PDB file of C-alpha atoms and ligand atoms in Angstrom:
ATOM      1  CA  MET A   1     251.807 156.401  49.220  1.00  0.00           C
ATOM      2  CA  ASP A   2     255.041 158.120  50.211  1.00  0.00           C
ATOM      3  CA  ILE A   3     257.878 155.679  49.591  1.00  0.00           C
ATOM      4  CA  ILE A   4     261.061 156.999  51.174  1.00  0.00           C
ATOM      5  CA  ILE A   5     264.386 155.293  50.513  1.00  0.00           C
ATOM      6  CA  LYS A   6     267.085 155.940  53.104  1.00  0.00           C
ATOM      7  CA  GLU A   7     270.713 155.012  52.815  1.00  0.00           C
ATOM      8  CA  ASP A   8     270.841 152.658  55.771  1.00  0.00           C
ATOM      9  CA  TYR A   9     269.077 151.310  58.840  1.00  0.00           C
ATOM     10  CA  ALA A  10     270.221 154.140  61.114  1.00  0.00           C
ATOM     11  CA  GLN A  11     268.758 156.800  58.817  1.00  0.00           C
ATOM     12  CA  LEU A  12     265.571 154.796  58.322  1.00  0.00           C
ATOM     13  CA  SER A  13     265.150 154.510  62.093  1.00  0.00           C
ATOM     14  CA  ARG A  14     265.704 158.235  62.667  1.00  0.00           C
ATOM     15  CA  TYR A  15     263.210 159.140  59.948  1.00  0.00           C
ATOM     16  CA  ALA A  16     260.544 156.795  61.315  1.00  0.00           C
ATOM     17  CA  ALA A  17     261.071 158.078  64.872  1.00  0.00           C
ATOM     18  CA  GLU A  18     260.664 161.668  63.649  1.00  0.00           C
ATOM     19  CA  ILE A  19     257.286 160.804  62.114  1.00  0.00           C
ATOM     20  CA  ILE A  20     256.147 159.234  65.398  1.00  0.00           C
ATOM     21  CA  ALA A  21     257.504 162.178  67.407  1.00  0.00           C
ATOM     22  CA  SER A  22     255.624 164.711  65.247  1.00  0.00           C
ATOM     23  CA  GLN A  23     252.444 162.700  65.750  1.00  0.00           C
ATOM     24  CA  ILE A  24     252.960 162.853  69.529  1.00  0.00           C
ATOM     25  CA  LYS A  25     253.749 166.584  69.462  1.00  0.00           C
ATOM     26  CA  SER A  26     250.703 167.442  67.345  1.00  0.00           C
ATOM     27  CA  LYS A  27     248.377 165.270  69.495  1.00  0.00           C
ATOM     28  CA  PRO A  28     249.905 164.486  72.906  1.00  0.00           C
ATOM     29  CA  ASP A  29     247.169 161.940  73.733  1.00  0.00           C
ATOM     30  CA  CYS A  30     247.420 160.216  70.360  1.00  0.00           C
ATOM     31  CA  VAL A  31     246.832 156.502  69.886  1.00  0.00           C
ATOM     32  CA  LEU A  32     249.851 154.687  68.459  1.00  0.00           C
ATOM     33  CA  GLY A  33     249.762 151.202  66.999  1.00  0.00           C
ATOM     34  CA  LEU A  34     253.092 149.522  67.733  1.00  0.00           C
ATOM     35  CA  ALA A  35     255.010 146.623  66.222  1.00  0.00           C
ATOM     36  CA  THR A  36     257.610 144.111  67.345  1.00  0.00           C
ATOM     37  CA  GLY A  37     260.406 142.318  65.488  1.00  0.00           C
ATOM     38  CA  SER A  38     263.985 143.400  64.913  1.00  0.00           C
ATOM     39  CA  THR A  39     263.055 146.156  62.444  1.00  0.00           C
ATOM     40  CA  PRO A  40     261.544 148.712  64.877  1.00  0.00           C
ATOM     41  CA  ILE A  41     264.304 148.377  67.488  1.00  0.00           C
ATOM     42  CA  GLY A  42     266.297 151.287  65.995  1.00  0.00           C
ATOM     43  CA  THR A  43     263.157 153.438  65.829  1.00  0.00           C
ATOM     44  CA  TYR A  44     262.406 152.717  69.491  1.00  0.00           C
ATOM     45  CA  GLN A  45     266.011 153.533  70.457  1.00  0.00           C
ATOM     46  CA  GLU A  46     265.685 156.864  68.702  1.00  0.00           C
ATOM     47  CA  LEU A  47     262.364 157.594  70.459  1.00  0.00           C
ATOM     48  CA  VAL A  48     264.003 156.791  73.797  1.00  0.00           C
ATOM     49  CA  ARG A  49     266.821 159.188  72.932  1.00  0.00           C
ATOM     50  CA  MET A  50     264.275 161.892  72.025  1.00  0.00           C
ATOM     51  CA  HIS A  51     262.509 161.317  75.347  1.00  0.00           C
ATOM     52  CA  LYS A  52     265.723 161.533  77.380  1.00  0.00           C
ATOM     53  CA  GLU A  53     267.477 164.323  75.503  1.00  0.00           C
ATOM     54  CA  ASP A  54     264.658 166.393  73.986  1.00  0.00           C
ATOM     55  CA  GLY A  55     261.874 165.740  76.505  1.00  0.00           C
ATOM     56  CA  LEU A  56     259.539 163.916  74.091  1.00  0.00           C
ATOM     57  CA  ASP A  57     256.546 163.351  76.349  1.00  0.00           C
ATOM     58  CA  PHE A  58     254.671 160.036  76.346  1.00  0.00           C
ATOM     59  CA  SER A  59     252.606 160.787  79.457  1.00  0.00           C
ATOM     60  CA  GLN A  60     249.305 160.937  77.577  1.00  0.00           C
ATOM     61  CA  VAL A  61     250.152 158.606  74.695  1.00  0.00           C
ATOM     62  CA  ARG A  62     248.060 155.447  74.381  1.00  0.00           C
ATOM     63  CA  THR A  63     249.363 152.373  72.575  1.00  0.00           C
ATOM     64  CA  PHE A  64     247.985 149.191  71.042  1.00  0.00           C
ATOM     65  CA  ASN A  65     250.379 146.482  69.941  1.00  0.00           C
ATOM     66  CA  LEU A  66     249.729 144.496  66.811  1.00  0.00           C
ATOM     67  CA  ASP A  67     250.014 141.033  68.260  1.00  0.00           C
ATOM     68  CA  GLU A  68     251.081 138.575  70.935  1.00  0.00           C
ATOM     69  CA  TYR A  69     251.896 134.865  70.981  1.00  0.00           C
ATOM     70  CA  LEU A  70     249.277 132.593  72.440  1.00  0.00           C
ATOM     71  CA  GLY A  71     250.248 130.805  75.635  1.00  0.00           C
ATOM     72  CA  VAL A  72     253.000 133.189  76.714  1.00  0.00           C
ATOM     73  CA  ARG A  73     253.053 135.870  79.367  1.00  0.00           C
ATOM     74  CA  LEU A  74     255.256 138.706  80.455  1.00  0.00           C
ATOM     75  CA  ASP A  75     257.622 137.234  83.027  1.00  0.00           C
ATOM     76  CA  LEU A  76     260.006 139.818  84.436  1.00  0.00           C
ATOM     77  CA  ASP A  77     261.619 137.159  86.647  1.00  0.00           C
ATOM     78  CA  LYS A  78     263.035 135.463  83.557  1.00  0.00           C
ATOM     79  CA  PRO A  79     266.067 136.953  81.802  1.00  0.00           C
ATOM     80  CA  TYR A  80     264.990 138.893  78.688  1.00  0.00           C
ATOM     81  CA  HIS A  81     266.422 136.343  76.263  1.00  0.00           C
ATOM     82  CA  MET A  82     264.233 133.617  77.795  1.00  0.00           C
ATOM     83  CA  ASP A  83     260.943 135.539  77.764  1.00  0.00           C
ATOM     84  CA  GLN A  84     259.473 135.258  74.300  1.00  0.00           C
ATOM     85  CA  SER A  85     256.412 137.444  74.934  1.00  0.00           C
ATOM     86  CA  TYR A  86     255.975 140.546  72.839  1.00  0.00           C
ATOM     87  CA  ALA A  87     254.930 142.291  76.060  1.00  0.00           C
ATOM     88  CA  ARG A  88     258.474 141.734  77.345  1.00  0.00           C
ATOM     89  CA  PHE A  89     259.961 142.957  74.069  1.00  0.00           C
ATOM     90  CA  MET A  90     257.994 146.201  74.297  1.00  0.00           C
ATOM     91  CA  TYR A  91     258.905 146.655  77.952  1.00  0.00           C
ATOM     92  CA  GLU A  92     262.631 146.189  77.302  1.00  0.00           C
ATOM     93  CA  GLU A  93     262.906 148.029  73.998  1.00  0.00           C
ATOM     94  CA  LEU A  94     260.631 150.985  74.723  1.00  0.00           C
ATOM     95  CA  PHE A  95     258.247 151.182  77.639  1.00  0.00           C
ATOM     96  CA  LYS A  96     260.678 150.932  80.556  1.00  0.00           C
ATOM     97  CA  HIS A  97     262.722 153.823  79.146  1.00  0.00           C
ATOM     98  CA  ILE A  98     259.906 156.372  78.659  1.00  0.00           C
ATOM     99  CA  ASN A  99     257.199 158.044  80.741  1.00  0.00           C
ATOM    100  CA  ILE A 100     254.215 156.129  79.347  1.00  0.00           C
ATOM    101  CA  LYS A 101     251.496 155.212  81.859  1.00  0.00           C
ATOM    102  CA  PRO A 102     251.097 151.423  82.242  1.00  0.00           C
ATOM    103  CA  GLU A 103     247.302 151.773  81.986  1.00  0.00           C
ATOM    104  CA  ASN A 104     247.718 153.343  78.533  1.00  0.00           C
ATOM    105  CA  ILE A 105     249.542 150.297  77.152  1.00  0.00           C
ATOM    106  CA  HIS A 106     247.509 147.605  75.382  1.00  0.00           C
ATOM    107  CA  ILE A 107     248.878 144.261  74.231  1.00  0.00           C
ATOM    108  CA  PRO A 108     246.624 141.238  73.645  1.00  0.00           C
ATOM    109  CA  ASP A 109     246.794 138.884  76.645  1.00  0.00           C
ATOM    110  CA  GLY A 110     248.497 135.742  75.330  1.00  0.00           C
ATOM    111  CA  GLN A 111     247.464 133.760  78.384  1.00  0.00           C
ATOM    112  CA  ALA A 112     243.804 134.701  78.484  1.00  0.00           C
ATOM    113  CA  LYS A 113     241.393 131.824  79.181  1.00  0.00           C
ATOM    114  CA  ASP A 114     239.107 133.153  76.466  1.00  0.00           C
ATOM    115  CA  PRO A 115     241.355 134.293  73.596  1.00  0.00           C
ATOM    116  CA  LYS A 116     238.397 134.935  71.290  1.00  0.00           C
ATOM    117  CA  GLY A 117     236.883 137.194  73.953  1.00  0.00           C
ATOM    118  CA  VAL A 118     240.204 139.062  74.112  1.00  0.00           C
ATOM    119  CA  CYS A 119     239.999 139.668  70.362  1.00  0.00           C
ATOM    120  CA  GLN A 120     236.574 141.281  70.654  1.00  0.00           C
ATOM    121  CA  TRP A 121     237.708 143.264  73.705  1.00  0.00           C
ATOM    122  CA  TYR A 122     240.725 144.524  71.758  1.00  0.00           C
ATOM    123  CA  GLU A 123     238.604 145.701  68.831  1.00  0.00           C
ATOM    124  CA  ASP A 124     236.256 147.506  71.235  1.00  0.00           C
ATOM    125  CA  ALA A 125     239.152 149.072  73.157  1.00  0.00           C
ATOM    126  CA  ILE A 126     240.688 150.465  69.947  1.00  0.00           C
ATOM    127  CA  ARG A 127     237.325 151.894  68.914  1.00  0.00           C
ATOM    128  CA  ASN A 128     236.683 153.371  72.374  1.00  0.00           C
ATOM    129  CA  ALA A 129     240.106 155.036  72.277  1.00  0.00           C
ATOM    130  CA  GLY A 130     238.978 156.834  69.116  1.00  0.00           C
ATOM    131  CA  GLY A 131     240.892 154.606  66.676  1.00  0.00           C
ATOM    132  CA  ILE A 132     244.593 154.418  65.923  1.00  0.00           C
ATOM    133  CA  ASP A 133     246.168 157.685  64.760  1.00  0.00           C
ATOM    134  CA  LEU A 134     249.425 156.177  63.543  1.00  0.00           C
ATOM    135  CA  GLN A 135     250.171 152.489  63.074  1.00  0.00           C
ATOM    136  CA  LEU A 136     253.806 151.405  62.915  1.00  0.00           C
ATOM    137  CA  LEU A 137     254.372 148.187  60.951  1.00  0.00           C
ATOM    138  CA  GLY A 138     257.219 145.942  59.909  1.00  0.00           C
ATOM    139  CA  LEU A 139     256.914 143.314  57.185  1.00  0.00           C
ATOM    140  CA  GLY A 140     257.089 139.569  57.772  1.00  0.00           C
ATOM    141  CA  GLY A 141     259.259 137.389  55.528  1.00  0.00           C
ATOM    142  CA  ASP A 142     256.090 135.978  53.940  1.00  0.00           C
ATOM    143  CA  GLY A 143     254.602 139.444  53.445  1.00  0.00           C
ATOM    144  CA  HIS A 144     252.503 139.503  56.591  1.00  0.00           C
ATOM    145  CA  TRP A 145     251.463 142.372  58.841  1.00  0.00           C
ATOM    146  CA  GLY A 146     251.147 141.414  62.494  1.00  0.00           C
ATOM    147  CA  PHE A 147     250.607 137.683  62.146  1.00  0.00           C
ATOM    148  CA  ASN A 148     248.182 137.845  59.224  1.00  0.00           C
ATOM    149  CA  GLU A 149     249.630 134.949  57.297  1.00  0.00           C
ATOM    150  CA  PRO A 150     249.070 134.236  53.564  1.00  0.00           C
ATOM    151  CA  GLY A 151     245.439 133.430  52.887  1.00  0.00           C
ATOM    152  CA  THR A 152     244.040 135.740  55.569  1.00  0.00           C
ATOM    153  CA  SER A 153     241.115 137.832  54.361  1.00  0.00           C
ATOM    154  CA  LEU A 154     242.101 141.436  53.752  1.00  0.00           C
ATOM    155  CA  GLY A 155     239.055 142.481  55.784  1.00  0.00           C
ATOM    156  CA  SER A 156     240.014 140.391  58.827  1.00  0.00           C
ATOM    157  CA  ARG A 157     239.592 141.694  62.374  1.00  0.00           C
ATOM    158  CA  THR A 158     241.585 140.843  65.514  1.00  0.00           C
ATOM    159  CA  SER A 159     241.643 137.060  65.819  1.00  0.00           C
ATOM    160  CA  VAL A 160     243.488 133.938  66.915  1.00  0.00           C
ATOM    161  CA  VAL A 161     245.690 132.670  64.096  1.00  0.00           C
ATOM    162  CA  ALA A 162     248.048 129.775  63.322  1.00  0.00           C
ATOM    163  CA  LEU A 163     251.610 130.663  62.313  1.00  0.00           C
ATOM    164  CA  THR A 164     253.000 129.389  59.004  1.00  0.00           C
ATOM    165  CA  LYS A 165     256.086 127.221  58.698  1.00  0.00           C
ATOM    166  CA  GLN A 166     258.048 130.183  57.310  1.00  0.00           C
ATOM    167  CA  THR A 167     257.143 132.366  60.306  1.00  0.00           C
ATOM    168  CA  LEU A 168     258.057 129.538  62.690  1.00  0.00           C
ATOM    169  CA  ASP A 169     261.393 129.144  60.867  1.00  0.00           C
ATOM    170  CA  ASP A 170     262.033 132.915  61.011  1.00  0.00           C
ATOM    171  CA  ASN A 171     261.149 132.998  64.707  1.00  0.00           C
ATOM    172  CA  TYR A 172     263.352 130.020  65.449  1.00  0.00           C
ATOM    173  CA  GLU A 173     266.391 131.668  63.853  1.00  0.00           C
ATOM    174  CA  ALA A 174     265.683 135.069  65.393  1.00  0.00           C
ATOM    175  CA  PHE A 175     264.939 133.992  68.947  1.00  0.00           C
ATOM    176  CA  TYR A 176     264.460 130.394  70.014  1.00  0.00           C
ATOM    177  CA  LYS A 177     267.740 129.030  68.708  1.00  0.00           C
ATOM    178  CA  LYS A 178     269.653 131.712  70.628  1.00  0.00           C
ATOM    179  CA  ALA A 179     267.644 131.002  73.788  1.00  0.00           C
ATOM    180  CA  ASN A 180     268.151 127.231  73.433  1.00  0.00           C
ATOM    181  CA  ILE A 181     264.397 126.687  73.368  1.00  0.00           C
ATOM    182  CA  ALA A 182     263.292 123.566  71.468  1.00  0.00           C
ATOM    183  CA  ARG A 183     261.225 124.010  68.313  1.00  0.00           C
ATOM    184  CA  ALA A 184     258.381 122.019  69.844  1.00  0.00           C
ATOM    185  CA  GLN A 185     258.070 124.598  72.609  1.00  0.00           C
ATOM    186  CA  MET A 186     257.683 127.544  70.273  1.00  0.00           C
ATOM    187  CA  PRO A 187     254.219 129.105  70.220  1.00  0.00           C
ATOM    188  CA  HIS A 188     252.364 128.022  67.073  1.00  0.00           C
ATOM    189  CA  PHE A 189     249.436 130.415  67.517  1.00  0.00           C
ATOM    190  CA  ALA A 190     249.019 134.133  68.127  1.00  0.00           C
ATOM    191  CA  ILE A 191     246.435 136.846  68.637  1.00  0.00           C
ATOM    192  CA  THR A 192     246.803 139.503  65.962  1.00  0.00           C
ATOM    193  CA  MET A 193     245.034 142.635  64.853  1.00  0.00           C
ATOM    194  CA  GLY A 194     243.406 141.839  61.519  1.00  0.00           C
ATOM    195  CA  ILE A 195     244.212 143.479  58.200  1.00  0.00           C
ATOM    196  CA  GLY A 196     240.853 145.283  58.375  1.00  0.00           C
ATOM    197  CA  THR A 197     241.756 146.505  61.876  1.00  0.00           C
ATOM    198  CA  ILE A 198     245.107 147.818  60.631  1.00  0.00           C
ATOM    199  CA  LEU A 199     243.530 149.512  57.607  1.00  0.00           C
ATOM    200  CA  ASP A 200     241.239 151.446  59.977  1.00  0.00           C
ATOM    201  CA  ALA A 201     244.281 153.313  61.338  1.00  0.00           C
ATOM    202  CA  LYS A 202     244.284 156.932  60.190  1.00  0.00           C
ATOM    203  CA  ASN A 203     247.942 156.792  59.169  1.00  0.00           C
ATOM    204  CA  ILE A 204     250.288 153.937  58.392  1.00  0.00           C
ATOM    205  CA  LEU A 205     254.063 153.905  58.767  1.00  0.00           C
ATOM    206  CA  MET A 206     255.729 150.758  57.431  1.00  0.00           C
ATOM    207  CA  ILE A 207     259.470 150.250  57.843  1.00  0.00           C
ATOM    208  CA  VAL A 208     261.540 147.526  56.194  1.00  0.00           C
ATOM    209  CA  ASN A 209     265.282 146.994  56.025  1.00  0.00           C
ATOM    210  CA  GLY A 210     267.746 144.515  54.573  1.00  0.00           C
ATOM    211  CA  SER A 211     268.165 142.635  51.292  1.00  0.00           C
ATOM    212  CA  ARG A 212     266.414 139.577  52.762  1.00  0.00           C
ATOM    213  CA  LYS A 213     263.122 141.478  52.434  1.00  0.00           C
ATOM    214  CA  ALA A 214     263.774 143.080  48.998  1.00  0.00           C
ATOM    215  CA  ALA A 215     261.667 140.598  46.984  1.00  0.00           C
ATOM    216  CA  VAL A 216     258.714 140.673  49.369  1.00  0.00           C
ATOM    217  CA  VAL A 217     258.822 144.509  49.544  1.00  0.00           C
ATOM    218  CA  ALA A 218     258.498 144.626  45.732  1.00  0.00           C
ATOM    219  CA  LYS A 219     255.569 142.179  45.830  1.00  0.00           C
ATOM    220  CA  CYS A 220     253.886 144.146  48.592  1.00  0.00           C
ATOM    221  CA  LEU A 221     254.201 147.602  47.018  1.00  0.00           C
ATOM    222  CA  GLU A 222     254.227 146.893  43.294  1.00  0.00           C
ATOM    223  CA  GLY A 223     252.525 143.516  42.924  1.00  0.00           C
ATOM    224  CA  PRO A 224     248.809 142.798  42.936  1.00  0.00           C
ATOM    225  CA  VAL A 225     246.801 143.239  46.125  1.00  0.00           C
ATOM    226  CA  THR A 226     246.454 139.692  47.345  1.00  0.00           C
ATOM    227  CA  SER A 227     245.674 137.744  50.486  1.00  0.00           C
ATOM    228  CA  GLN A 228     248.889 135.793  49.740  1.00  0.00           C
ATOM    229  CA  ILE A 229     250.888 138.913  50.717  1.00  0.00           C
ATOM    230  CA  THR A 230     248.618 140.399  53.333  1.00  0.00           C
ATOM    231  CA  ALA A 231     250.652 143.613  53.638  1.00  0.00           C
ATOM    232  CA  SER A 232     249.817 144.351  49.979  1.00  0.00           C
ATOM    233  CA  ALA A 233     246.564 145.674  51.494  1.00  0.00           C
ATOM    234  CA  ILE A 234     248.617 148.828  52.078  1.00  0.00           C
ATOM    235  CA  GLN A 235     247.642 149.693  48.500  1.00  0.00           C
ATOM    236  CA  LEU A 236     244.012 149.936  49.644  1.00  0.00           C
ATOM    237  CA  HIS A 237     244.543 152.252  52.613  1.00  0.00           C
ATOM    238  CA  SER A 238     242.732 155.566  52.342  1.00  0.00           C
ATOM    239  CA  GLY A 239     244.702 157.606  54.900  1.00  0.00           C
ATOM    240  CA  GLY A 240     248.290 158.778  55.038  1.00  0.00           C
ATOM    241  CA  ILE A 241     250.835 156.105  54.143  1.00  0.00           C
ATOM    242  CA  THR A 242     254.584 156.375  54.597  1.00  0.00           C
ATOM    243  CA  VAL A 243     256.850 153.478  53.725  1.00  0.00           C
ATOM    244  CA  VAL A 244     260.466 153.890  54.816  1.00  0.00           C
ATOM    245  CA  LEU A 245     263.001 151.485  53.325  1.00  0.00           C
ATOM    246  CA  ASP A 246     266.748 151.235  53.368  1.00  0.00           C
ATOM    247  CA  GLU A 247     268.601 150.861  50.053  1.00  0.00           C
ATOM    248  CA  ALA A 248     268.853 147.086  50.454  1.00  0.00           C
ATOM    249  CA  ALA A 249     265.131 146.554  51.064  1.00  0.00           C
ATOM    250  CA  ALA A 250     264.313 148.837  48.107  1.00  0.00           C
ATOM    251  CA  SER A 251     266.711 147.098  45.734  1.00  0.00           C
ATOM    252  CA  ALA A 252     264.106 144.957  43.904  1.00  0.00           C
ATOM    253  CA  LEU A 253     261.593 147.775  43.326  1.00  0.00           C
ATOM    254  CA  ALA A 254     260.949 148.433  39.627  1.00  0.00           C
ATOM    255  CA  ASN A 255     260.074 152.093  40.173  1.00  0.00           C
ATOM    256  CA  SER A 256     262.548 153.179  42.832  1.00  0.00           C
ATOM    257  CA  ASP A 257     263.867 156.061  40.680  1.00  0.00           C
ATOM    258  CA  HIS A 258     260.351 157.401  40.425  1.00  0.00           C
ATOM    259  CA  TYR A 259     259.817 157.195  44.209  1.00  0.00           C
ATOM    260  CA  ARG A 260     263.087 159.048  44.796  1.00  0.00           C
ATOM    261  CA  HIS A 261     262.066 161.709  42.268  1.00  0.00           C
ATOM    262  CA  VAL A 262     258.639 162.211  43.867  1.00  0.00           C
ATOM    263  CA  GLU A 263     260.212 162.429  47.312  1.00  0.00           C
ATOM    264  CA  SER A 264     262.747 165.044  46.202  1.00  0.00           C
ATOM    265  CA  MET A 265     260.010 167.079  44.435  1.00  0.00           C
ATOM    266  CA  LYS A 266     257.843 166.974  47.542  1.00  0.00           C
ATOM    267  CA  ARG A 267     260.758 168.139  49.652  1.00  0.00           C
ATOM    268  CA  GLN A 268     261.644 170.896  47.196  1.00  0.00           C
ATOM    269  CA  TYR A 269     258.096 172.226  47.015  1.00  0.00           C
ATOM    270  CA  GLY A 270     257.254 171.580  50.667  1.00  0.00           C
ATOM    271  CA  LEU A 271     254.374 169.230  49.815  1.00  0.00           C
TER     272      LEU A 271
HETATM  273  C1  GLP B 301     256.791 139.048  63.365  1.00  0.00           C
HETATM  274  C2  GLP B 301     255.826 140.124  63.814  1.00  0.00           C
HETATM  275  C3  GLP B 301     255.619 141.155  62.713  1.00  0.00           C
HETATM  276  C4  GLP B 301     256.965 141.657  62.215  1.00  0.00           C
HETATM  277  C5  GLP B 301     257.744 140.488  61.670  1.00  0.00           C
HETATM  278  C6  GLP B 301     259.072 140.878  61.055  1.00  0.00           C
HETATM  279  O1  GLP B 301     256.185 138.143  62.510  1.00  0.00           O
HETATM  280  N1  GLP B 301     254.578 139.572  64.192  1.00  0.00           N
HETATM  281  O2  GLP B 301     254.824 142.218  63.199  1.00  0.00           O
HETATM  282  O3  GLP B 301     256.784 142.633  61.228  1.00  0.00           O
HETATM  283  O4  GLP B 301     257.957 139.570  62.741  1.00  0.00           O
HETATM  284  O5  GLP B 301     260.113 140.800  61.982  1.00  0.00           O
HETATM  285  P1  GLP B 301     261.546 141.402  61.750  1.00  0.00           P
HETATM  286  O6  GLP B 301     261.377 142.891  61.876  1.00  0.00           O
HETATM  287  O7  GLP B 301     262.378 140.828  62.848  1.00  0.00           O
HETATM  288  O8  GLP B 301     261.978 141.000  60.401  1.00  0.00           O
END
C-alpha cells in the first residue's frame, strides 16, 4: 500500500488526477471506476484542466460509477442543486467538460423497474469491459466504500442496499438541507458496487481529506479488517493501492512517519 500524505486538499487533488491521467495515457481505452461525494471534486477539476489545457484525451475511456440512489434519475431540467442523482453530479463535475463518449459512461439506473436485474447487468458489463483498471474511491464517514455500510460482507457484489442513519445524516447536511428537501424525501436505498466488485479492480486509488475523517482513516488503514469498516478491505487488495490523504485526514495515523519515510525513499530510488 502506498500511503501518500499531501499538505492540503489542492495538492491531494493534483496528485490523484496525475495518477488517473497516467492511467489514461498508458491505456487510452482504460476502464475507470469513478466515485462521487465532495472529496473527488478537486480531482475532477484538475482532470478537466488537463483535458482543456494539456489535451488529456477521454475519447476512448470507459467509466463505471460506484453507486446511485434508488428512485432518482438524471433530470437536466432541474437546477443542479435540486437533482440529487449521482448521474447529475458526474455530468456537472466531470462528464460535460471532457470528450468522453456518452455510451462509454456507466452508472447504475436508480429508476430501473428491476433494480436487482440492474445489479447483475452491472457486474456483467464490468466483466465484459475487461474489468476496472483503476478504481477511484472516497471514504464514507462510517468507513464505507460506495454505499457498503457496516455489516456488509467483504465479498459482496453489486446490490441494492439500505443506507445507515449516519449516511442519511451526512447526506442531509451535505445536500438536502441546502436544497430545502425534507428528510422524508431523501432516498433511503441505493445500488452500489460490492466490496468484492471493488476489490476486483486492478488498481485502487483512495482519497480522503479533512480532520472529520481522521479517526475513520486510521481504523480503515491500521485497524483490523472488518465488515464494520468496509473500506478496511483495502488491506486485502492484491493489486496496486495508492491512498492519498491530506495532513488533516492523516492526523490520527499511528505510523504516519513511517509512511512518509517509505514515500521519500521510493521517490529517491525511483521505486
Ligand atoms: C457517499 C458516497 C461514497 C463517498 C462518500 C463520502 O456515501 N456513496 O462513495 O465516498 O459519500 O463523501 P464525501 O467525499 O462527501 O465525504
